[in-house]
């Protein structure tokens, strides 16, 4: 074994591109932090403190090894994954690092290669985020900034209602009971002295309820007094132990969390003054929103949601009660700009939709970009408004807002207990596996498998939402390689058919008696869940502007005929004489989601198309149809399959996918795939169609084979007038951009509706 003196060893290490040990120890380590959701301290936007200023890191070339270094520096054991394209929102200030290149063994991010401090061609739409393994290294401290509530929330993180009446104990969700807060691992009570309906409003909002109603305080006082007289009662013993932690609460009613209220902590044990003199525990009665209300339950007071359909909605959320905020104005849906967007305004949206107060007011299109108009900006709510339209706001066009500034919310929702009735087993990670559900079988609650007959992506989406794991990337019908939980192998749920709006698989349509043609075992249903998903949207205006007719000679259509891109009547023609009349148009498909759109199948199953001279990765990507005004199909596109690529990307984003040279296929977040009007099969053969009024319809991802955060905007429709020689397309729009009665007006009262895909 050769020996080198220290000076020579340092020189060798430098020549090899590595710093000697003495230099590594002397480096001034930079500081990192994560900016993200309060509930998940292990993930968020990665920020770096350099020269006294916090800045972000660009996602160019950033991969798992760089994330591992960052997570270890933050005190976590390792990294699970990384997230590009500002998934956790756009940061502010400088972009300190770009093209970071780590080996994976570095102890600090500044030991990795990069362009240099502050040298970057990126925008904040490319801010990198990381997801670390939750386990922390021994002795490490959290470097964390929340984009939700302040640090005082941690003292009052959990609040619950403890039901007292027998009827309240049987309810799901629990809407009435004594207010309890968790402090130092123990549930403590809140004194009712000075308790107001404003306090109740804040507590109900935290628990996922939009409103509150008065309680029968006289009855609760009688119950309290009777239990206090019983020396064996639990309440008596708790009172002696000074179980009251909060002596007095003063809320305005506009707060999103009780931690934002004025809170007076009760005196410590041993003090002379009592914790709650002549008082009892505070009792609250909340009103559940329509989605969480028992079927026959009716609130005591007027139901604000029964009057009319809300003029606000959430889109592209991974969970119930979250999404991009869209409002209905001038008969058209549009988004809200995030300028001055805060928890107060977000809570108005949540309560208007029947949820509780807002947990997070998200900016920077963190839940995907919308399309169409930006209706509102600088929304300023006081906190008491019934609807968002009651708040003061500017028109979105007044201050230069773009869709990358779309506002979003995450609302508090009631605890329905559904998450405890489903689980995954046997997967390689916590987000995949065999789906096991708990249902009642012959009066007994049993765990078992779900039959994979008719199991699809919609059902898998409901399962992942119920589990709190985001979107479904795959609905798996063959799970022989995953071992389920012992004793839970029998099928207890079959014939599951979900619409996608259910809160749990148990709410979907299903068989009465279980009937599964394949039995259990290898044919049990499984899922793979993901945090974010793409969102495809067609450029309707481009279709309208580029549509035209072409009488194309048969001599130029041999290749298209081989690929079945013509109507059946073409088979009967005297080739190569004659022509086919084609409705041609360009289509431009944007990915406005938070993840790249990738084909369902791998390279091994891609199909080579000689006519197009490249591989096609997806069999059915879009449907092109010509319909009568009553919805009957008279002609359709016959494009056999598709190649997916980034035709173009906005400034600052790099193209990642290309069809040429057997390249990787997909559509990057923020980019678009364009099919020009002059390529083969980019048409509808209307040779056999007579003059008249029609509807031209395009449906993206028609079989829902690839996960998306929002399927409702996958359809585009145009009114179409054909006189036998010329054709006009007008009123082209995505399927959910107008309200129902506006759509009826557009279609001249022909009872045509936008079907949600």
mmCIF file of N, CA and C in Angstrom, residues 5-119:
data_model
loop_
_atom_site.group_PDB
_atom_site.id
_atom_site.type_symbol
_atom_site.label_atom_id
_atom_site.label_comp_id
_atom_site.label_asym_id
_atom_site.label_seq_id
_atom_site.Cartn_x
_atom_site.Cartn_y
_atom_site.Cartn_z
ATOM 1 N N UNK A 5 2.361 11.899 1.217
ATOM 2 C CA UNK A 5 2.335 12.996 2.197
ATOM 3 C C UNK A 5 1.078 13.827 2.018
ATOM 4 N N UNK A 6 0.640 14.566 3.068
ATOM 5 C CA UNK A 6 -0.604 15.348 2.987
ATOM 6 C C UNK A 6 -0.637 16.317 1.823
ATOM 7 N N UNK A 7 0.475 16.993 1.539
ATOM 8 C CA UNK A 7 0.469 17.969 0.435
ATOM 9 C C UNK A 7 0.215 17.288 -0.893
ATOM 10 N N UNK A 8 0.866 16.124 -1.090
ATOM 11 C CA UNK A 8 0.667 15.395 -2.350
ATOM 12 C C UNK A 8 -0.749 14.867 -2.466
ATOM 13 N N UNK A 9 -1.295 14.406 -1.337
ATOM 14 C CA UNK A 9 -2.672 13.895 -1.348
ATOM 15 C C UNK A 9 -3.655 14.994 -1.738
ATOM 16 N N UNK A 10 -3.437 16.193 -1.209
ATOM 17 C CA UNK A 10 -4.318 17.312 -1.559
ATOM 18 C C UNK A 10 -4.239 17.634 -3.036
ATOM 19 N N UNK A 11 -3.010 17.608 -3.589
ATOM 20 C CA UNK A 11 -2.842 17.898 -5.006
ATOM 21 C C UNK A 11 -3.546 16.864 -5.879
ATOM 22 N N UNK A 12 -3.423 15.576 -5.496
ATOM 23 C CA UNK A 12 -4.074 14.509 -6.268
ATOM 24 C C UNK A 12 -5.584 14.678 -6.253
ATOM 25 N N UNK A 13 -6.115 14.966 -5.068
ATOM 26 C CA UNK A 13 -7.573 15.136 -4.962
ATOM 27 C C UNK A 13 -8.051 16.318 -5.780
ATOM 28 N N UNK A 14 -7.273 17.390 -5.794
ATOM 29 C CA UNK A 14 -7.665 18.544 -6.591
ATOM 30 C C UNK A 14 -7.641 18.217 -8.081
ATOM 31 N N UNK A 15 -6.603 17.465 -8.503
ATOM 32 C CA UNK A 15 -6.539 17.073 -9.909
ATOM 33 C C UNK A 15 -7.692 16.182 -10.304
ATOM 34 N N UNK A 16 -8.202 15.406 -9.351
ATOM 35 C CA UNK A 16 -9.346 14.525 -9.628
ATOM 36 C C UNK A 16 -10.673 15.252 -9.537
ATOM 37 N N UNK A 17 -10.625 16.547 -9.244
ATOM 38 C CA UNK A 17 -11.873 17.316 -9.177
ATOM 39 C C UNK A 17 -12.559 17.223 -7.846
ATOM 40 N N UNK A 18 -11.860 16.752 -6.773
ATOM 41 C CA UNK A 18 -12.471 16.652 -5.452
ATOM 42 C C UNK A 18 -11.675 17.495 -4.482
ATOM 43 N N UNK A 19 -12.363 18.120 -3.548
ATOM 44 C CA UNK A 19 -11.691 18.921 -2.542
ATOM 45 C C UNK A 19 -11.073 18.011 -1.505
ATOM 46 N N UNK A 20 -9.888 18.341 -0.989
ATOM 47 C CA UNK A 20 -9.298 17.534 0.068
ATOM 48 C C UNK A 20 -10.109 17.657 1.328
ATOM 49 N N UNK A 21 -9.986 16.680 2.242
ATOM 50 C CA UNK A 21 -10.789 16.690 3.456
ATOM 51 C C UNK A 21 -10.667 17.968 4.243
ATOM 52 N N UNK A 22 -9.473 18.533 4.339
ATOM 53 C CA UNK A 22 -9.308 19.747 5.128
ATOM 54 C C UNK A 22 -10.118 20.890 4.542
ATOM 55 N N UNK A 23 -10.192 20.951 3.206
ATOM 56 C CA UNK A 23 -10.953 22.027 2.567
ATOM 57 C C UNK A 23 -12.447 21.840 2.770
ATOM 58 N N UNK A 24 -12.923 20.582 2.702
ATOM 59 C CA UNK A 24 -14.349 20.327 2.914
ATOM 60 C C UNK A 24 -14.773 20.776 4.304
ATOM 61 N N UNK A 25 -13.919 20.563 5.268
ATOM 62 C CA UNK A 25 -14.289 20.929 6.620
ATOM 63 C C UNK A 25 -14.264 22.436 6.824
ATOM 64 N N UNK A 26 -13.483 23.129 6.006
ATOM 65 C CA UNK A 26 -13.376 24.566 6.198
ATOM 66 C C UNK A 26 -14.386 25.354 5.393
ATOM 67 N N UNK A 27 -15.095 24.687 4.501
ATOM 68 C CA UNK A 27 -16.105 25.382 3.698
ATOM 69 C C UNK A 27 -17.203 25.959 4.578
ATOM 70 N N UNK A 28 -17.642 27.176 4.249
ATOM 71 C CA UNK A 28 -18.750 27.782 4.974
ATOM 72 C C UNK A 28 -20.048 27.245 4.387
ATOM 73 N N UNK A 29 -20.703 26.341 5.112
ATOM 74 C CA UNK A 29 -21.891 25.675 4.598
ATOM 75 C C UNK A 29 -23.047 26.662 4.462
ATOM 76 N N UNK A 30 -23.714 26.645 3.310
ATOM 77 C CA UNK A 30 -24.881 27.494 3.101
ATOM 78 C C UNK A 30 -26.069 26.952 3.872
ATOM 79 N N UNK A 31 -27.082 27.785 4.056
ATOM 80 C CA UNK A 31 -28.298 27.375 4.742
ATOM 81 C C UNK A 31 -29.390 27.101 3.718
ATOM 82 N N UNK A 32 -30.185 26.069 3.986
ATOM 83 C CA UNK A 32 -31.315 25.716 3.138
ATOM 84 C C UNK A 32 -32.592 25.737 3.951
ATOM 85 N N UNK A 33 -33.721 25.873 3.268
ATOM 86 C CA UNK A 33 -35.023 25.713 3.905
ATOM 87 C C UNK A 33 -36.027 25.237 2.865
ATOM 88 N N UNK A 34 -37.148 24.695 3.346
ATOM 89 C CA UNK A 34 -38.240 24.272 2.483
ATOM 90 C C UNK A 34 -39.434 25.169 2.729
ATOM 91 N N UNK A 35 -40.067 25.613 1.664
ATOM 92 C CA UNK A 35 -41.275 26.430 1.748
ATOM 93 C C UNK A 35 -42.408 25.624 1.145
ATOM 94 N N UNK A 36 -43.371 25.216 1.981
ATOM 95 C CA UNK A 36 -44.432 24.349 1.486
ATOM 96 C C UNK A 36 -45.549 24.212 2.482
ATOM 97 N N UNK A 37 -46.373 23.177 2.346
ATOM 98 C CA UNK A 37 -47.549 23.008 3.212
ATOM 99 C C UNK A 37 -47.142 22.738 4.654
ATOM 100 N N UNK A 38 -47.876 23.332 5.596
ATOM 101 C CA UNK A 38 -47.590 23.175 7.024
ATOM 102 C C UNK A 38 -47.648 21.726 7.455
ATOM 103 N N UNK A 39 -48.560 20.947 6.846
ATOM 104 C CA UNK A 39 -48.781 19.573 7.293
ATOM 105 C C UNK A 39 -47.676 18.623 6.838
ATOM 106 N N UNK A 40 -46.797 19.061 5.917
ATOM 107 C CA UNK A 40 -45.759 18.173 5.399
ATOM 108 C C UNK A 40 -44.412 18.890 5.458
ATOM 109 N N UNK A 41 -43.777 18.899 6.630
ATOM 110 C CA UNK A 41 -42.506 19.637 6.764
ATOM 111 C C UNK A 41 -41.373 19.053 5.951
ATOM 112 N N UNK A 42 -41.547 17.845 5.412
ATOM 113 C CA UNK A 42 -40.469 17.204 4.676
ATOM 114 C C UNK A 42 -40.470 17.550 3.184
ATOM 115 N N UNK A 43 -41.363 18.427 2.732
ATOM 116 C CA UNK A 43 -41.401 18.750 1.317
ATOM 117 C C UNK A 43 -41.682 20.223 1.108
ATOM 118 N N UNK A 44 -41.277 20.732 -0.043
ATOM 119 C CA UNK A 44 -41.542 22.131 -0.359
ATOM 120 C C UNK A 44 -40.549 22.672 -1.369
ATOM 121 N N UNK A 45 -40.698 23.956 -1.659
ATOM 122 C CA UNK A 45 -39.769 24.634 -2.561
ATOM 123 C C UNK A 45 -38.425 24.793 -1.845
ATOM 124 N N UNK A 46 -37.344 24.465 -2.547
ATOM 125 C CA UNK A 46 -36.006 24.543 -1.965
ATOM 126 C C UNK A 46 -35.479 25.969 -2.098
ATOM 127 N N UNK A 47 -35.089 26.562 -0.958
ATOM 128 C CA UNK A 47 -34.537 27.911 -0.963
ATOM 129 C C UNK A 47 -33.179 27.917 -0.285
ATOM 130 N N UNK A 48 -32.309 28.816 -0.752
ATOM 131 C CA UNK A 48 -30.917 28.881 -0.313
ATOM 132 C C UNK A 48 -30.644 30.275 0.228
ATOM 133 N N UNK A 49 -29.958 30.345 1.374
ATOM 134 C CA UNK A 49 -29.536 31.626 1.938
ATOM 135 C C UNK A 49 -28.091 31.889 1.535
ATOM 136 N N UNK A 50 -27.881 32.948 0.759
ATOM 137 C CA UNK A 50 -26.546 33.292 0.283
ATOM 138 C C UNK A 50 -26.394 34.807 0.343
ATOM 139 N N UNK A 51 -25.301 35.263 0.925
ATOM 140 C CA UNK A 51 -25.030 36.687 1.093
ATOM 141 C C UNK A 51 -26.189 37.398 1.778
ATOM 142 N N UNK A 52 -26.763 36.713 2.755
ATOM 143 C CA UNK A 52 -27.819 37.310 3.561
ATOM 144 C C UNK A 52 -29.173 37.385 2.914
ATOM 145 N N UNK A 53 -29.363 36.769 1.751
ATOM 146 C CA UNK A 53 -30.647 36.839 1.036
ATOM 147 C C UNK A 53 -31.085 35.447 0.623
ATOM 148 N N UNK A 54 -32.376 35.148 0.851
ATOM 149 C CA UNK A 54 -32.929 33.859 0.438
ATOM 150 C C UNK A 54 -33.264 33.907 -1.055
ATOM 151 N N UNK A 55 -32.931 32.821 -1.749
ATOM 152 C CA UNK A 55 -33.267 32.683 -3.159
ATOM 153 C C UNK A 55 -33.599 31.235 -3.481
ATOM 154 N N UNK A 56 -33.913 30.968 -4.737
ATOM 155 C CA UNK A 56 -34.376 29.634 -5.135
ATOM 156 C C UNK A 56 -33.325 28.917 -5.973
ATOM 157 N N UNK A 57 -33.666 27.684 -6.377
ATOM 158 C CA UNK A 57 -32.789 26.846 -7.199
ATOM 159 C C UNK A 57 -33.553 26.453 -8.459
ATOM 160 N N UNK A 58 -32.920 26.578 -9.625
ATOM 161 C CA UNK A 58 -33.569 26.219 -10.883
ATOM 162 C C UNK A 58 -33.617 24.697 -11.038
ATOM 163 N N UNK A 59 -34.632 24.214 -11.748
ATOM 164 C CA UNK A 59 -34.815 22.762 -11.885
ATOM 165 C C UNK A 59 -34.015 22.145 -13.033
ATOM 166 N N UNK A 60 -33.254 22.956 -13.784
ATOM 167 C CA UNK A 60 -32.459 22.402 -14.883
ATOM 168 C C UNK A 60 -31.448 21.390 -14.351
ATOM 169 N N UNK A 61 -31.491 20.179 -14.892
ATOM 170 C CA UNK A 61 -30.558 19.086 -14.544
ATOM 171 C C UNK A 61 -30.677 18.619 -13.095
ATOM 172 N N UNK A 62 -31.613 19.150 -12.348
ATOM 173 C CA UNK A 62 -31.785 18.734 -10.961
ATOM 174 C C UNK A 62 -32.473 17.367 -10.936
ATOM 175 N N UNK A 63 -31.908 16.428 -10.190
ATOM 176 C CA UNK A 63 -32.446 15.068 -10.144
ATOM 177 C C UNK A 63 -32.305 14.516 -8.729
ATOM 178 N N UNK A 64 -32.448 13.202 -8.603
ATOM 179 C CA UNK A 64 -32.532 12.594 -7.278
ATOM 180 C C UNK A 64 -31.258 12.775 -6.469
ATOM 181 N N UNK A 65 -30.083 12.686 -7.113
ATOM 182 C CA UNK A 65 -28.854 12.802 -6.331
ATOM 183 C C UNK A 65 -28.702 14.197 -5.734
ATOM 184 N N UNK A 66 -29.153 15.236 -6.461
ATOM 185 C CA UNK A 66 -29.112 16.592 -5.910
ATOM 186 C C UNK A 66 -30.117 16.729 -4.761
ATOM 187 N N UNK A 67 -31.300 16.113 -4.935
ATOM 188 C CA UNK A 67 -32.297 16.158 -3.864
ATOM 189 C C UNK A 67 -31.793 15.452 -2.609
ATOM 190 N N UNK A 68 -31.048 14.356 -2.783
ATOM 191 C CA UNK A 68 -30.518 13.625 -1.627
ATOM 192 C C UNK A 68 -29.553 14.492 -0.826
ATOM 193 N N UNK A 69 -28.703 15.238 -1.519
ATOM 194 C CA UNK A 69 -27.769 16.123 -0.823
ATOM 195 C C UNK A 69 -28.530 17.201 -0.063
ATOM 196 N N UNK A 70 -29.545 17.812 -0.712
ATOM 197 C CA UNK A 70 -30.320 18.866 -0.065
ATOM 198 C C UNK A 70 -31.049 18.335 1.171
ATOM 199 N N UNK A 71 -31.668 17.162 1.042
ATOM 200 C CA UNK A 71 -32.425 16.615 2.170
ATOM 201 C C UNK A 71 -31.508 16.282 3.344
ATOM 202 N N UNK A 72 -30.346 15.707 3.064
ATOM 203 C CA UNK A 72 -29.417 15.414 4.159
ATOM 204 C C UNK A 72 -28.942 16.686 4.836
ATOM 205 N N UNK A 73 -28.716 17.736 4.047
ATOM 206 C CA UNK A 73 -28.297 19.000 4.636
ATOM 207 C C UNK A 73 -29.406 19.605 5.491
ATOM 208 N N UNK A 74 -30.656 19.350 5.107
ATOM 209 C CA UNK A 74 -31.805 19.845 5.872
ATOM 210 C C UNK A 74 -32.069 19.011 7.121
ATOM 211 N N UNK A 75 -31.350 17.906 7.298
ATOM 212 C CA UNK A 75 -31.514 17.099 8.494
ATOM 213 C C UNK A 75 -32.334 15.849 8.301
ATOM 214 N N UNK A 76 -32.769 15.570 7.066
ATOM 215 C CA UNK A 76 -33.520 14.355 6.797
ATOM 216 C C UNK A 76 -32.548 13.247 6.379
ATOM 217 N N UNK A 77 -33.019 12.018 6.459
ATOM 218 C CA UNK A 77 -32.144 10.891 6.148
ATOM 219 C C UNK A 77 -31.816 10.815 4.664
ATOM 220 N N UNK A 78 -32.819 11.040 3.808
ATOM 221 C CA UNK A 78 -32.568 10.984 2.374
ATOM 222 C C UNK A 78 -33.739 11.635 1.643
ATOM 223 N N UNK A 79 -33.722 11.568 0.309
ATOM 224 C CA UNK A 79 -34.792 12.151 -0.509
ATOM 225 C C UNK A 79 -35.636 11.051 -1.128
ATOM 226 N N UNK A 80 -36.926 11.329 -1.281
ATOM 227 C CA UNK A 80 -37.818 10.415 -1.986
ATOM 228 C C UNK A 80 -37.920 10.772 -3.465
ATOM 229 N N UNK A 81 -38.057 12.076 -3.746
ATOM 230 C CA UNK A 81 -38.177 12.519 -5.135
ATOM 231 C C UNK A 81 -37.953 14.019 -5.192
ATOM 232 N N UNK A 82 -38.096 14.590 -6.369
ATOM 233 C CA UNK A 82 -37.982 16.034 -6.560
ATOM 234 C C UNK A 82 -39.132 16.479 -7.444
ATOM 235 N N UNK A 83 -39.412 17.774 -7.479
ATOM 236 C CA UNK A 83 -40.553 18.310 -8.232
ATOM 237 C C UNK A 83 -40.104 19.546 -8.991
ATOM 238 N N UNK A 84 -40.253 19.514 -10.315
ATOM 239 C CA UNK A 84 -39.836 20.659 -11.120
ATOM 240 C C UNK A 84 -41.004 21.596 -11.385
ATOM 241 N N UNK A 85 -40.745 22.649 -12.127
ATOM 242 C CA UNK A 85 -41.763 23.595 -12.624
ATOM 243 C C UNK A 85 -42.553 24.239 -11.507
ATOM 244 N N UNK A 86 -41.859 24.599 -10.411
ATOM 245 C CA UNK A 86 -42.476 25.374 -9.312
ATOM 246 C C UNK A 86 -43.733 24.721 -8.788
ATOM 247 N N UNK A 87 -43.689 23.422 -8.545
ATOM 248 C CA UNK A 87 -44.852 22.723 -8.005
ATOM 249 C C UNK A 87 -45.298 23.341 -6.685
ATOM 250 N N UNK A 88 -44.357 23.821 -5.884
ATOM 251 C CA UNK A 88 -44.692 24.391 -4.578
ATOM 252 C C UNK A 88 -44.774 25.914 -4.627
ATOM 253 N N UNK A 89 -45.080 26.430 -5.802
ATOM 254 C CA UNK A 89 -45.240 27.868 -5.947
ATOM 255 C C UNK A 89 -43.940 28.539 -6.368
ATOM 256 N N UNK A 90 -44.093 29.693 -6.986
ATOM 257 C CA UNK A 90 -42.938 30.459 -7.436
ATOM 258 C C UNK A 90 -42.368 31.269 -6.282
ATOM 259 N N UNK A 91 -41.060 31.201 -6.138
ATOM 260 C CA UNK A 91 -40.401 31.959 -5.095
ATOM 261 C C UNK A 91 -40.165 33.403 -5.514
ATOM 262 N N UNK A 92 -39.441 34.123 -4.669
ATOM 263 C CA UNK A 92 -39.116 35.523 -4.939
ATOM 264 C C UNK A 92 -37.617 35.716 -4.767
ATOM 265 N N UNK A 93 -37.132 36.858 -5.255
ATOM 266 C CA UNK A 93 -35.726 37.159 -5.104
ATOM 267 C C UNK A 93 -34.878 36.453 -6.135
ATOM 268 N N UNK A 94 -33.582 36.336 -5.887
ATOM 269 C CA UNK A 94 -32.667 35.760 -6.884
ATOM 270 C C UNK A 94 -32.836 34.261 -7.037
ATOM 271 N N UNK A 95 -32.467 33.756 -8.197
ATOM 272 C CA UNK A 95 -32.317 32.318 -8.417
ATOM 273 C C UNK A 95 -30.831 32.038 -8.248
ATOM 274 N N UNK A 96 -30.457 31.544 -7.090
ATOM 275 C CA UNK A 96 -29.048 31.470 -6.745
ATOM 276 C C UNK A 96 -28.295 30.388 -7.515
ATOM 277 N N UNK A 97 -28.945 29.247 -7.776
ATOM 278 C CA UNK A 97 -28.232 28.119 -8.375
ATOM 279 C C UNK A 97 -28.965 27.594 -9.600
ATOM 280 N N UNK A 98 -28.201 27.224 -10.601
ATOM 281 C CA UNK A 98 -28.744 26.652 -11.833
ATOM 282 C C UNK A 98 -27.788 25.550 -12.299
ATOM 283 N N UNK A 99 -28.376 24.525 -12.930
ATOM 284 C CA UNK A 99 -27.590 23.377 -13.407
ATOM 285 C C UNK A 99 -26.740 22.763 -12.293
ATOM 286 N N UNK A 100 -27.368 22.530 -11.161
ATOM 287 C CA UNK A 100 -26.666 21.919 -10.029
ATOM 288 C C UNK A 100 -26.332 20.467 -10.392
ATOM 289 N N UNK A 101 -25.087 20.069 -10.117
ATOM 290 C CA UNK A 101 -24.629 18.719 -10.454
ATOM 291 C C UNK A 101 -23.924 18.131 -9.243
ATOM 292 N N UNK A 102 -24.537 17.141 -8.619
ATOM 293 C CA UNK A 102 -23.978 16.492 -7.437
ATOM 294 C C UNK A 102 -23.650 15.032 -7.748
ATOM 295 N N UNK A 103 -22.665 14.516 -7.046
ATOM 296 C CA UNK A 103 -22.378 13.083 -7.105
ATOM 297 C C UNK A 103 -23.396 12.325 -6.259
ATOM 298 N N UNK A 104 -23.823 12.963 -5.171
ATOM 299 C CA UNK A 104 -24.791 12.351 -4.263
ATOM 300 C C UNK A 104 -24.231 12.094 -2.881
ATOM 301 N N UNK A 105 -22.896 12.220 -2.748
ATOM 302 C CA UNK A 105 -22.254 11.957 -1.458
ATOM 303 C C UNK A 105 -21.869 13.239 -0.732
ATOM 304 N N UNK A 106 -22.099 14.402 -1.359
ATOM 305 C CA UNK A 106 -21.717 15.671 -0.738
ATOM 306 C C UNK A 106 -22.533 15.919 0.534
ATOM 307 N N UNK A 107 -21.946 16.677 1.444
ATOM 308 C CA UNK A 107 -22.645 17.005 2.686
ATOM 309 C C UNK A 107 -23.376 18.328 2.603
ATOM 310 N N UNK A 108 -23.122 19.115 1.566
ATOM 311 C CA UNK A 108 -23.772 20.408 1.407
ATOM 312 C C UNK A 108 -23.935 20.710 -0.074
ATOM 313 N N UNK A 109 -24.972 21.442 -0.408
ATOM 314 C CA UNK A 109 -25.271 21.731 -1.813
ATOM 315 C C UNK A 109 -24.199 22.601 -2.452
ATOM 316 N N UNK A 110 -23.479 23.412 -1.655
ATOM 317 C CA UNK A 110 -22.450 24.269 -2.238
ATOM 318 C C UNK A 110 -21.186 23.498 -2.604
ATOM 319 N N UNK A 111 -21.148 22.209 -2.275
ATOM 320 C CA UNK A 111 -20.036 21.373 -2.695
ATOM 321 C C UNK A 111 -20.281 20.751 -4.079
ATOM 322 N N UNK A 112 -21.472 20.945 -4.607
ATOM 323 C CA UNK A 112 -21.811 20.415 -5.934
ATOM 324 C C UNK A 112 -21.433 21.423 -7.010
ATOM 325 N N UNK A 113 -21.347 20.955 -8.232
ATOM 326 C CA UNK A 113 -21.087 21.848 -9.341
ATOM 327 C C UNK A 113 -22.332 22.633 -9.727
ATOM 328 N N UNK A 114 -22.156 23.798 -10.357
ATOM 329 C CA UNK A 114 -23.280 24.617 -10.828
ATOM 330 C C UNK A 114 -22.735 25.680 -11.771
ATOM 331 N N UNK A 115 -23.629 26.525 -12.268
ATOM 332 C CA UNK A 115 -23.191 27.637 -13.117
ATOM 333 C C UNK A 115 -22.460 28.712 -12.337
ATOM 334 N N UNK A 116 -22.589 28.665 -11.007
ATOM 335 C CA UNK A 116 -22.042 29.734 -10.174
ATOM 336 C C UNK A 116 -23.167 30.487 -9.500
ATOM 337 N N UNK A 117 -22.832 31.174 -8.431
ATOM 338 C CA UNK A 117 -23.857 31.869 -7.650
ATOM 339 C C UNK A 117 -24.520 32.977 -8.462
ATOM 340 N N UNK A 118 -25.840 32.886 -8.596
ATOM 341 C CA UNK A 118 -26.613 33.914 -9.279
ATOM 342 C C UNK A 118 -26.531 33.868 -10.787
ATOM 343 N N UNK A 119 -25.819 32.890 -11.361
ATOM 344 C CA UNK A 119 -25.700 32.782 -12.818
ATOM 345 C C UNK A 119 -26.768 31.809 -13.309
#
